[in-house]
């Protein structure tokens, strides 16, 4: 296979993979936002604590307990916090082990800041996404990223790895000069 054809296939596979990931993310967001819109008080509280665009930062909303109605809010960086409905349009929010009552303006601000602090936390990337290799010159570790001109079969996915390879013509041998 020549490099242009391999690069073209690599780009097609990468685009398909990116589109598939975006569609899956969109479905997860719609599923997560279903509960927020089903409980209007929860949506109002999330808007008050985070912003009207809170959906960008939330990866999931789950009902943990029916009474008192307890929601577990999962953030995009893997962190989470809990919201409880305690009746009479009052809520209790637990972030990083601390309880806040957002009906009090001071606690609402502290709760909003605690959620912002949670969003700032960024853990190491998932295993396999970034590899480090020790180099003898620096003695340290630097992220090793494959160059796009030399993609491996494992990185290209099963679609491209399974693609049949074109045989390369063997170079013709010339008779040795005497």
Coordinates of N, CA, C and O in Angstrom, one line a residue:
X1 N 0.8 -1.2 0.0 CA 0.0 0.0 0.0 C 0.9 1.2 0.0 O 1.8 1.3 0.8
X2 N 0.6 2.2 -0.8 CA 1.4 3.4 -0.8 C 0.9 4.3 0.4 O -0.1 4.1 0.9
X3 N 1.8 5.2 0.7 CA 1.5 6.0 1.9 C 0.3 6.9 1.8 O -0.4 7.1 2.7
X4 N 0.0 7.4 0.6 CA -1.2 8.2 0.4 C -2.5 7.4 0.6 O -3.4 7.9 1.3
X5 N -2.5 6.2 0.1 CA -3.7 5.4 0.3 C -3.9 5.0 1.8 O -5.0 5.1 2.3
X6 N -2.8 4.7 2.4 CA -2.8 4.4 3.8 C -3.3 5.6 4.7 O -4.1 5.5 5.6
X7 N -2.7 6.8 4.3 CA -3.1 8.0 5.0 C -4.6 8.3 4.8 O -5.3 8.7 5.7
X8 N -5.1 8.1 3.6 CA -6.5 8.4 3.2 C -7.4 7.4 4.1 O -8.4 7.9 4.6
X9 N -7.0 6.2 4.1 CA -7.8 5.2 4.9 C -7.8 5.6 6.4 O -8.8 5.5 7.1
X10 N -6.6 6.0 6.9 CA -6.5 6.4 8.3 C -7.4 7.6 8.6 O -8.0 7.6 9.6
X11 N -7.4 8.5 7.7 CA -8.3 9.7 7.9 C -9.7 9.3 7.9 O -10.5 9.8 8.8
X12 N -10.2 8.5 7.0 CA -11.5 8.0 7.0 C -11.9 7.3 8.3 O -13.0 7.6 8.8
X13 N -11.1 6.4 8.7 CA -11.4 5.7 10.0 C -11.4 6.6 11.2 O -12.3 6.6 12.0
X14 N -10.5 7.6 11.2 CA -10.5 8.5 12.3 C -11.7 9.4 12.3 O -12.3 9.7 13.4
X15 N -12.2 9.8 11.1 CA -13.4 10.7 11.0 C -14.6 9.9 11.5 O -15.4 10.4 12.2
X16 N -14.7 8.6 11.0 CA -15.8 7.8 11.4 C -15.8 7.6 12.9 O -16.9 7.7 13.6
X17 N -14.7 7.3 13.5 CA -14.6 7.1 14.9 C -14.9 8.4 15.7 O -15.7 8.3 16.7
X18 N -14.5 9.5 15.3 CA -14.8 10.8 15.9 C -16.3 11.1 15.9 O -16.9 11.5 16.8
X19 N -16.9 10.8 14.7 CA -18.4 11.0 14.6 C -19.2 10.1 15.5 O -20.2 10.5 16.1
X20 N -18.7 8.9 15.5 CA -19.4 7.9 16.4 C -19.3 8.3 17.9 O -20.3 8.2 18.6
X21 N -18.1 8.8 18.3 CA -17.9 9.2 19.7 C -18.8 10.4 20.0 O -19.4 10.5 21.1
X22 N -19.0 11.4 19.0 CA -19.8 12.5 19.2 C -21.3 12.1 19.3 O -22.0 12.6 20.2
X23 N -21.7 11.2 18.5 CA -23.1 10.7 18.6 C -23.4 10.0 20.0 O -24.4 10.2 20.6
X24 N -22.4 9.2 20.4 CA -22.6 8.6 21.7 C -22.6 9.6 22.9 O -23.4 9.5 23.8
X25 N -21.8 10.6 22.8 CA -21.7 11.7 23.8 C -23.1 12.4 23.8 O -23.6 12.7 24.8
X26 N -23.6 12.7 22.6 CA -24.9 13.4 22.5 C -26.0 12.6 23.1 O -26.8 13.1 23.9
X27 N -26.0 11.3 22.9 CA -27.0 10.4 23.5 C -26.9 10.4 25.0 O -27.9 10.4 25.8
X28 N -25.6 10.4 25.6 CA -25.4 10.4 27.0 C -25.9 11.7 27.6 O -26.5 11.7 28.7
X29 N -25.7 12.8 26.9 CA -26.1 14.1 27.4 C -27.6 14.2 27.4 O -28.2 14.7 28.4
X30 N -28.2 13.7 26.4 CA -29.7 13.7 26.3 C -30.3 12.9 27.5 O -31.3 13.3 28.1
X31 N -29.7 11.7 27.7 CA -30.2 10.9 28.8 C -29.9 11.5 30.1 O -30.8 11.5 31.0
X32 N -28.8 12.2 30.3 CA -28.5 12.8 31.6 C -29.4 14.0 31.8 O -29.9 14.2 32.9
X33 N -29.7 14.8 30.8 CA -30.5 15.9 30.9 C -32.0 15.6 31.1 O -32.8 16.4 31.5
X34 N -32.4 14.4 30.8 CA -33.8 14.0 30.9 C -34.3 14.2 32.4 O -35.3 14.8 32.6
X35 N -33.5 13.7 33.3 CA -33.9 13.9 34.7 C -33.9 15.4 35.1 O -34.7 15.8 35.9
X36 N -32.9 16.2 34.6 CA -32.9 17.6 35.0 C -34.2 18.3 34.5 O -34.7 19.1 35.2
X37 N -34.7 17.9 33.3 CA -35.9 18.6 32.8 C -37.1 17.9 33.4 O -38.2 18.5 33.3
X38 N -37.0 16.7 33.8 CA -38.2 16.1 34.5 C -38.5 16.7 35.8 O -39.7 16.7 36.2
X39 N -37.5 17.1 36.5 CA -37.6 17.7 37.8 C -37.2 19.2 37.7 O -36.1 19.5 37.7
X40 N -38.2 20.1 37.5 CA -37.9 21.5 37.2 C -37.1 22.2 38.3 O -36.3 23.0 38.0
X41 N -37.4 21.8 39.5 CA -36.6 22.4 40.6 C -35.2 22.0 40.6 O -34.3 22.8 40.9
X42 N -34.8 20.8 40.1 CA -33.4 20.4 40.0 C -32.8 21.2 38.9 O -31.7 21.7 39.0
X43 N -33.5 21.4 37.8 CA -32.9 22.2 36.7 C -32.7 23.7 37.2 O -31.6 24.2 36.9
X44 N -33.6 24.2 37.9 CA -33.4 25.6 38.4 C -32.2 25.7 39.3 O -31.4 26.6 39.3
X45 N -32.1 24.7 40.2 CA -31.0 24.7 41.2 C -29.6 24.5 40.4 O -28.7 25.2 40.7
X46 N -29.6 23.6 39.4 CA -28.3 23.4 38.7 C -28.0 24.7 37.9 O -26.8 25.1 37.8
X47 N -29.0 25.4 37.4 CA -28.8 26.7 36.7 C -28.2 27.7 37.7 O -27.3 28.4 37.3
X48 N -28.8 27.7 38.9 CA -28.3 28.7 39.9 C -26.9 28.4 40.4 O -26.1 29.3 40.5
X49 N -26.6 27.1 40.5 CA -25.3 26.7 41.1 C -24.2 26.7 40.0 O -23.0 27.1 40.3
X50 N -24.5 26.4 38.8 CA -23.4 26.2 37.8 C -23.6 27.3 36.7 O -22.7 28.2 36.6
X51 N -24.6 27.3 35.9 CA -24.9 28.2 34.9 C -26.0 27.7 34.0 O -26.3 26.5 34.1
X52 N -26.6 28.5 33.2 CA -27.6 27.9 32.3 C -27.0 26.8 31.3 O -27.8 26.0 30.8
X53 N -25.7 26.8 31.1 CA -25.1 25.9 30.2 C -24.5 24.7 31.1 O -23.4 24.2 30.7
X54 N -25.2 24.3 32.1 CA -24.6 23.3 33.0 C -24.5 21.9 32.3 O -23.7 21.1 32.7
X55 N -25.2 21.7 31.2 CA -25.1 20.5 30.5 C -23.8 20.2 29.9 O -23.4 19.0 29.7
X56 N -22.9 21.2 29.7 CA -21.6 21.0 29.2 C -20.7 20.3 30.2 O -19.7 19.6 29.8
X57 N -21.0 20.5 31.5 CA -20.1 20.0 32.5 C -20.6 18.8 33.2 O -19.9 18.2 34.0
X58 N -21.9 18.4 32.9 CA -22.5 17.2 33.6 C -22.5 16.1 32.6 O -22.9 16.2 31.5
X59 N -22.0 14.9 33.1 CA -22.0 13.7 32.2 C -23.1 12.8 32.6 O -23.4 11.9 31.8
X60 N -23.7 13.0 33.7 CA -24.8 12.1 34.1 C -25.5 12.5 35.3 O -24.9 13.1 36.3
X61 N -26.8 12.3 35.4 CA -27.6 12.5 36.6 C -28.4 11.2 36.9 O -29.1 10.7 36.0
X62 N -28.2 10.7 38.1 CA -28.9 9.5 38.5 C -29.7 9.7 39.8 O -29.2 10.4 40.6
X63 N -30.8 9.0 39.9 CA -31.6 9.0 41.1 C -31.0 8.0 42.0 O -30.9 6.8 41.6
X64 N -30.5 8.4 43.2 CA -29.9 7.4 44.1 C -30.9 6.8 45.1 O -30.9 5.6 45.3
X65 N -31.8 7.7 45.6 CA -32.8 7.2 46.6 C -34.1 8.0 46.3 O -34.1 9.1 45.9
X66 N -35.3 7.2 46.5 CA -36.6 7.9 46.2 C -37.0 8.8 47.3 O -37.7 9.8 47.0
X67 N -36.7 8.5 48.6 CA -37.1 9.4 49.7 C -36.0 9.5 50.7 O -35.7 8.5 51.2
X68 N -35.5 10.6 51.0 CA -35.7 11.9 50.3 C -35.1 11.7 48.9 O -34.1 11.1 48.7
X69 N -35.7 12.4 47.9 CA -35.2 12.3 46.5 C -33.8 12.8 46.4 O -33.5 13.9 46.7
X70 N -32.9 11.8 46.1 CA -31.5 12.1 46.1 C -30.9 11.9 44.7 O -31.2 10.8 44.1
X71 N -30.2 12.9 44.2 CA -29.6 12.8 42.8 C -28.1 12.8 43.0 O -27.5 13.5 43.7
X72 N -27.5 11.9 42.2 CA -26.0 11.9 42.1 C -25.7 12.6 40.7 O -26.0 12.1 39.7
X73 N -24.9 13.7 40.8 CA -24.6 14.4 39.6 C -23.1 14.1 39.3 O -22.2 14.4 40.1
X74 N -22.9 13.5 38.1 CA -21.5 13.1 37.7 C -21.0 14.2 36.7 O -21.7 14.6 35.8
X75 N -19.8 14.7 37.0 CA -19.2 15.7 36.1 C -18.4 15.1 35.1 O -18.0 13.9 35.1
X76 N -18.0 15.9 34.1 CA -17.3 15.4 32.9 C -15.9 14.9 33.3 O -15.3 14.1 32.6
X77 N -15.3 15.4 34.4 CA -14.0 15.0 34.7 C -14.0 13.8 35.7 O -12.9 13.5 36.3
X78 N -15.1 13.1 35.9 CA -15.2 12.0 36.8 C -15.6 12.3 38.2 O -15.8 11.3 39.0
X79 N -15.6 13.5 38.6 CA -16.0 13.9 40.0 C -17.6 13.9 40.0 O -18.2 13.9 39.0
X80 N -18.1 13.9 41.3 CA -19.5 13.9 41.4 C -19.9 14.6 42.7 O -19.1 14.8 43.6
X81 N -21.2 15.0 42.8 CA -21.7 15.5 44.0 C -23.2 15.1 44.1 O -23.7 14.6 43.2
X82 N -23.8 15.3 45.3 CA -25.1 14.8 45.6 C -26.1 16.0 45.9 O -25.7 16.9 46.6
X83 N -27.3 15.9 45.4 CA -28.3 16.9 45.6 C -29.5 16.1 46.2 O -30.0 15.1 45.7
X84 N -30.0 16.6 47.4 CA -31.2 16.0 48.0 C -32.3 17.1 48.0 O -32.1 18.2 48.3
X85 N -33.6 16.6 47.7 CA -34.7 17.5 47.9 C -35.3 17.2 49.2 O -35.7 16.1 49.6
X86 N -35.3 18.3 50.1 CA -35.7 18.1 51.5 C -37.1 18.7 51.7 O -37.6 18.8 52.9
X87 N -37.8 19.0 50.7 CA -39.2 19.5 50.8 C -39.4 21.0 50.7 O -38.4 21.7 51.0
X88 N -40.6 21.4 50.4 CA -40.9 22.9 50.4 C -40.0 23.7 49.5 O -39.5 24.7 49.9
X89 N -39.6 23.1 48.3 CA -38.7 23.8 47.4 C -37.3 24.1 48.0 O -36.7 25.1 47.7
X90 N -36.9 23.2 48.9 CA -35.6 23.4 49.6 C -34.7 22.2 49.2 O -35.2 21.1 49.1
X91 N -33.5 22.5 49.0 CA -32.5 21.5 48.5 C -31.3 21.5 49.5 O -31.0 22.5 50.1
X92 N -30.6 20.3 49.5 CA -29.4 20.2 50.3 C -28.4 19.6 49.3 O -28.6 18.6 48.6
X93 N -27.2 20.2 49.2 CA -26.2 19.8 48.2 C -25.0 19.4 49.0 O -24.5 20.1 49.9
X94 N -24.4 18.2 48.7 CA -23.2 17.7 49.3 C -22.1 17.6 48.3 O -22.2 16.9 47.4
X95 N -21.1 18.5 48.5 CA -20.0 18.5 47.6 C -18.7 18.3 48.4 O -18.4 19.0 49.4
X96 N -17.9 17.3 48.0 CA -16.7 16.9 48.7 C -16.9 16.7 50.2 O -16.0 17.2 51.0
X97 N -17.9 16.1 50.6 CA -18.2 15.8 52.0 C -18.8 17.0 52.8 O -19.0 16.8 54.0
X98 N -18.9 18.1 52.2 CA -19.5 19.3 52.9 C -20.9 19.5 52.5 O -21.3 19.4 51.3
X99 N -21.8 19.8 53.4 CA -23.2 20.1 53.1 C -23.5 21.6 52.9 O -22.9 22.4 53.7
X100 N -24.3 21.9 51.9 CA -24.6 23.3 51.7 C -26.2 23.3 51.5 O -26.8 22.4 51.0
X101 N -26.7 24.5 52.0 CA -28.2 24.7 51.8 C -28.3 25.9 50.9 O -28.2 27.1 51.3
X102 N -28.5 25.7 49.6 CA -28.5 26.8 48.6 C -29.6 27.9 48.8 O -29.5 28.9 48.1
X103 N -30.6 27.7 49.7 CA -31.6 28.7 49.9 C -31.0 29.9 50.6 O -31.5 31.0 50.6
X104 N -29.8 29.7 51.3 CA -29.1 30.8 51.9 C -28.0 31.3 50.9 O -27.2 30.5 50.4
X105 N -28.0 32.6 50.6 CA -27.2 33.1 49.6 C -25.7 32.9 49.8 O -25.0 32.6 48.9
X106 N -25.3 33.0 51.0 CA -23.9 32.7 51.3 C -23.5 31.3 51.1 O -22.4 31.0 50.5
X107 N -24.3 30.3 51.5 CA -24.0 28.9 51.2 C -24.2 28.6 49.7 O -23.5 27.7 49.2
X108 N -25.1 29.3 49.0 CA -25.2 29.1 47.6 C -23.9 29.4 46.9 O -23.4 28.7 46.0
X109 N -23.3 30.5 47.3 CA -22.0 31.0 46.7 C -20.9 30.0 47.0 O -20.1 29.6 46.2
X110 N -20.8 29.5 48.3 CA -19.8 28.6 48.7 C -20.0 27.2 47.9 O -19.0 26.6 47.5
X111 N -21.2 26.8 47.8 CA -21.5 25.6 47.0 C -21.1 25.7 45.6 O -20.5 24.8 45.0
X112 N -21.4 26.8 45.0 CA -21.1 27.1 43.6 C -19.5 27.1 43.4 O -19.0 26.5 42.5
X113 N -18.8 27.6 44.4 CA -17.4 27.6 44.3 C -16.8 26.2 44.5 O -15.9 25.8 43.9
X114 N -17.4 25.4 45.4 CA -17.0 24.1 45.6 C -17.2 23.2 44.4 O -16.3 22.4 44.0
X115 N -18.3 23.4 43.7 CA -18.5 22.7 42.4 C -17.5 23.2 41.3 O -16.9 22.4 40.6
X116 N -17.2 24.5 41.3 CA -16.1 25.0 40.4 C -14.8 24.4 40.7 O -14.0 24.0 39.8
X117 N -14.5 24.2 42.0 CA -13.2 23.6 42.4 C -13.2 22.1 42.0 O -12.2 21.6 41.6
X118 N -14.3 21.4 42.1 CA -14.4 20.0 41.6 C -14.1 20.0 40.1 O -13.5 19.1 39.6
X119 N -14.7 20.9 39.4 CA -14.5 20.9 37.9 C -13.0 21.2 37.5 O -12.5 20.8 36.5
X120 N -12.3 21.9 38.4 CA -10.9 22.2 38.1 C -10.0 21.0 38.3 O -9.0 21.0 37.7
X121 N -10.5 20.1 39.1 CA -9.7 18.9 39.3 C -9.6 18.1 38.0 O -10.6 17.8 37.4
X122 N -8.4 17.7 37.6 CA -8.3 17.0 36.4 C -7.3 15.9 36.6 O -6.1 16.1 36.9
X123 N -7.8 14.7 36.6 CA -7.0 13.5 36.9 C -6.2 13.1 35.6 O -6.4 13.6 34.5
X124 N -5.2 12.2 35.8 CA -4.4 11.7 34.7 C -5.3 11.2 33.6 O -6.3 10.6 33.9
X125 N -4.8 11.2 32.4 CA -5.6 10.7 31.3 C -5.8 9.2 31.4 O -4.9 8.5 32.1
X126 N -6.8 8.6 30.8 CA -7.0 7.2 30.9 C -5.9 6.4 30.3 O -5.2 6.9 29.5
X127 N -5.7 5.2 30.9 CA -4.6 4.4 30.5 C -4.6 4.1 29.0 O -5.7 3.8 28.5
X128 N -3.5 4.2 28.3 CA -3.4 3.9 26.9 C -3.6 5.1 26.0 O -3.2 5.0 24.9
X129 N -4.1 6.2 26.5 CA -4.2 7.4 25.7 C -2.9 8.1 25.5 O -2.6 8.7 24.5
X130 N -2.1 8.1 26.5 CA -0.8 8.8 26.4 C 0.2 7.9 27.1 O 0.1 7.5 28.3
X131 N 1.3 7.6 26.4 CA 2.3 6.7 27.0 C 3.5 7.6 27.2 O 3.8 8.6 26.5
X132 N 4.3 7.3 28.3 CA 5.5 8.0 28.5 C 6.7 7.1 28.3 O 6.6 5.9 28.6
X133 N 7.7 7.6 27.8 CA 8.9 6.8 27.6 C 10.1 7.5 28.2 O 10.3 8.7 28.0
X134 N 11.0 6.8 28.8 CA 12.2 7.4 29.4 C 13.2 7.6 28.3 O 13.5 6.6 27.5
X135 N 13.8 8.7 28.2 CA 14.9 8.9 27.2 C 16.2 9.1 28.0 O 16.3 9.7 29.0
X136 N 17.3 8.5 27.4 CA 18.5 8.5 28.1 C 19.1 9.9 28.1 O 19.9 10.3 29.0
X137 N 18.8 10.8 27.1 CA 19.4 12.1 27.1 C 18.8 13.0 28.2 O 19.6 13.7 28.9
X138 N 17.5 12.9 28.5 CA 16.9 13.8 29.5 C 16.8 13.1 30.8 O 16.7 13.7 31.8
X139 N 16.8 11.7 30.8 CA 16.6 11.0 32.0 C 15.2 11.0 32.6 O 14.9 10.4 33.5
X140 N 14.4 11.8 32.0 CA 13.0 12.0 32.5 C 12.0 11.2 31.6 O 12.4 10.3 30.8
X141 N 10.8 11.6 31.7 CA 9.8 11.0 30.8 C 9.1 12.1 30.0 O 8.8 13.1 30.5
X142 N 8.9 11.8 28.8 CA 8.2 12.7 27.9 C 7.1 11.9 27.2 O 7.2 10.7 26.9
X143 N 6.0 12.6 26.9 CA 4.9 11.9 26.3 C 5.3 11.5 24.9 O 5.9 12.3 24.1
X144 N 5.1 10.3 24.5 CA 5.4 9.8 23.2 C 4.2 9.7 22.4 O 3.2 9.0 22.7
X145 N 4.2 10.5 21.3 CA 3.0 10.5 20.4 C 3.4 9.9 19.1 O 4.5 10.3 18.6
X146 N 2.6 9.0 18.5 CA 3.0 8.5 17.2 C 2.9 9.5 16.1 O 2.0 10.3 16.2
X147 N 3.8 9.5 15.2 CA 3.7 10.4 14.1 C 2.6 9.9 13.1 O 2.4 8.7 12.9
X148 N 1.8 10.8 12.5 CA 0.8 10.4 11.6 C 1.3 9.7 10.3 O 0.6 9.0 9.7
X149 N 2.6 9.9 10.0 CA 3.1 9.2 8.8 C 3.4 7.7 9.1 O 3.6 7.0 8.2
X150 N 3.5 7.3 10.4 CA 3.8 6.0 10.7 C 2.8 5.4 11.6 O 3.1 5.0 12.8
X151 N 1.5 5.3 11.2 CA 0.5 4.7 12.1 C 0.6 3.2 12.2 O 0.9 2.5 11.2
X152 N 0.4 2.7 13.4 CA 0.5 1.3 13.6 C -0.9 0.7 13.4 O -1.9 1.4 13.4
X153 N -1.0 -0.6 13.1 CA -2.3 -1.3 12.8 C -3.2 -1.2 14.0 O -4.4 -1.0 13.8
X154 N -2.7 -1.2 15.2 CA -3.6 -1.2 16.4 C -4.2 0.2 16.6 O -5.3 0.3 17.0
X155 N -3.5 1.2 16.2 CA -4.0 2.6 16.3 C -5.1 2.9 15.3 O -5.9 3.7 15.4
X156 N -5.0 2.2 14.2 CA -5.9 2.5 13.0 C -7.2 1.9 13.2 O -8.1 2.2 12.5
X157 N -7.3 1.0 14.1 CA -8.6 0.3 14.4 C -8.7 -1.0 13.6 O -8.0 -1.2 12.6
X158 N -9.8 -1.7 13.9 CA -9.9 -3.0 13.2 C -10.3 -2.9 11.8 O -10.0 -3.7 11.0
X159 N -11.0 -1.8 11.4 CA -11.4 -1.6 10.0 C -10.2 -1.5 9.1 O -10.2 -2.1 8.1
X160 N -9.3 -0.6 9.5 CA -8.1 -0.4 8.6 C -7.1 -1.6 8.8 O -6.5 -2.0 7.8
X161 N -7.0 -2.2 9.9 CA -6.1 -3.3 10.1 C -6.5 -4.5 9.3 O -5.7 -5.3 8.8
X162 N -7.9 -4.6 9.1 CA -8.4 -5.7 8.4 C -8.4 -5.5 6.8 O -8.7 -6.4 6.1
X163 N -8.1 -4.2 6.5 CA -8.1 -3.9 5.0 C -7.0 -4.7 4.4 O -5.9 -4.9 4.9
X164 N -7.3 -5.2 3.2 CA -6.3 -6.0 2.5 C -5.2 -5.2 2.0 O -5.4 -4.1 1.5
X165 N -4.0 -5.7 2.1 CA -2.8 -4.9 1.7 C -2.6 -5.2 0.2 O -2.7 -6.4 -0.2
X166 N -2.1 -4.2 -0.5 CA -1.7 -4.5 -1.9 C -0.3 -5.0 -1.9 O 0.6 -4.4 -1.2
X167 N 0.0 -6.0 -2.7 CA 1.4 -6.5 -2.7 C 2.3 -5.4 -3.4 O 1.9 -4.8 -4.4
X168 N 3.4 -5.3 -2.8 CA 4.4 -4.3 -3.4 C 5.2 -5.1 -4.4 O 5.7 -6.2 -4.2
X169 N 5.4 -4.5 -5.6 CA 6.2 -5.2 -6.6 C 7.7 -5.3 -6.1 O 8.2 -4.3 -5.6
X170 N 8.3 -6.4 -6.4 CA 9.7 -6.6 -6.0 C 10.5 -5.9 -7.0 O 10.3 -5.8 -8.2
X171 N 11.6 -5.3 -6.5 CA 12.5 -4.5 -7.4 C 13.2 -5.5 -8.3 O 13.6 -6.6 -7.9
X172 N 13.3 -5.1 -9.6 CA 13.9 -6.0 -10.6 C 15.4 -6.0 -10.4 O 16.0 -4.9 -10.1
X173 N 16.0 -7.1 -10.4 CA 17.4 -7.2 -10.2 C 18.1 -6.9 -11.6 O 17.7 -7.4 -12.6
X174 N 19.2 -6.2 -11.5 CA 19.9 -5.9 -12.7 C 21.2 -6.8 -12.7 O 21.8 -7.0 -11.6
X175 N 21.6 -7.2 -13.8 CA 22.8 -8.1 -13.9 C 24.0 -7.3 -13.5 O 24.1 -6.1 -13.8
X176 N 24.9 -7.9 -12.7 CA 26.1 -7.2 -12.2 C 27.0 -7.0 -13.4 O 27.1 -7.8 -14.3
X177 N 27.6 -5.8 -13.4 CA 28.5 -5.4 -14.4 C 29.8 -6.2 -14.3 O 30.3 -6.3 -13.1
X178 N 30.4 -6.7 -15.3 CA 31.6 -7.5 -15.3 C 32.8 -6.7 -15.7 O 32.8 -5.8 -16.4

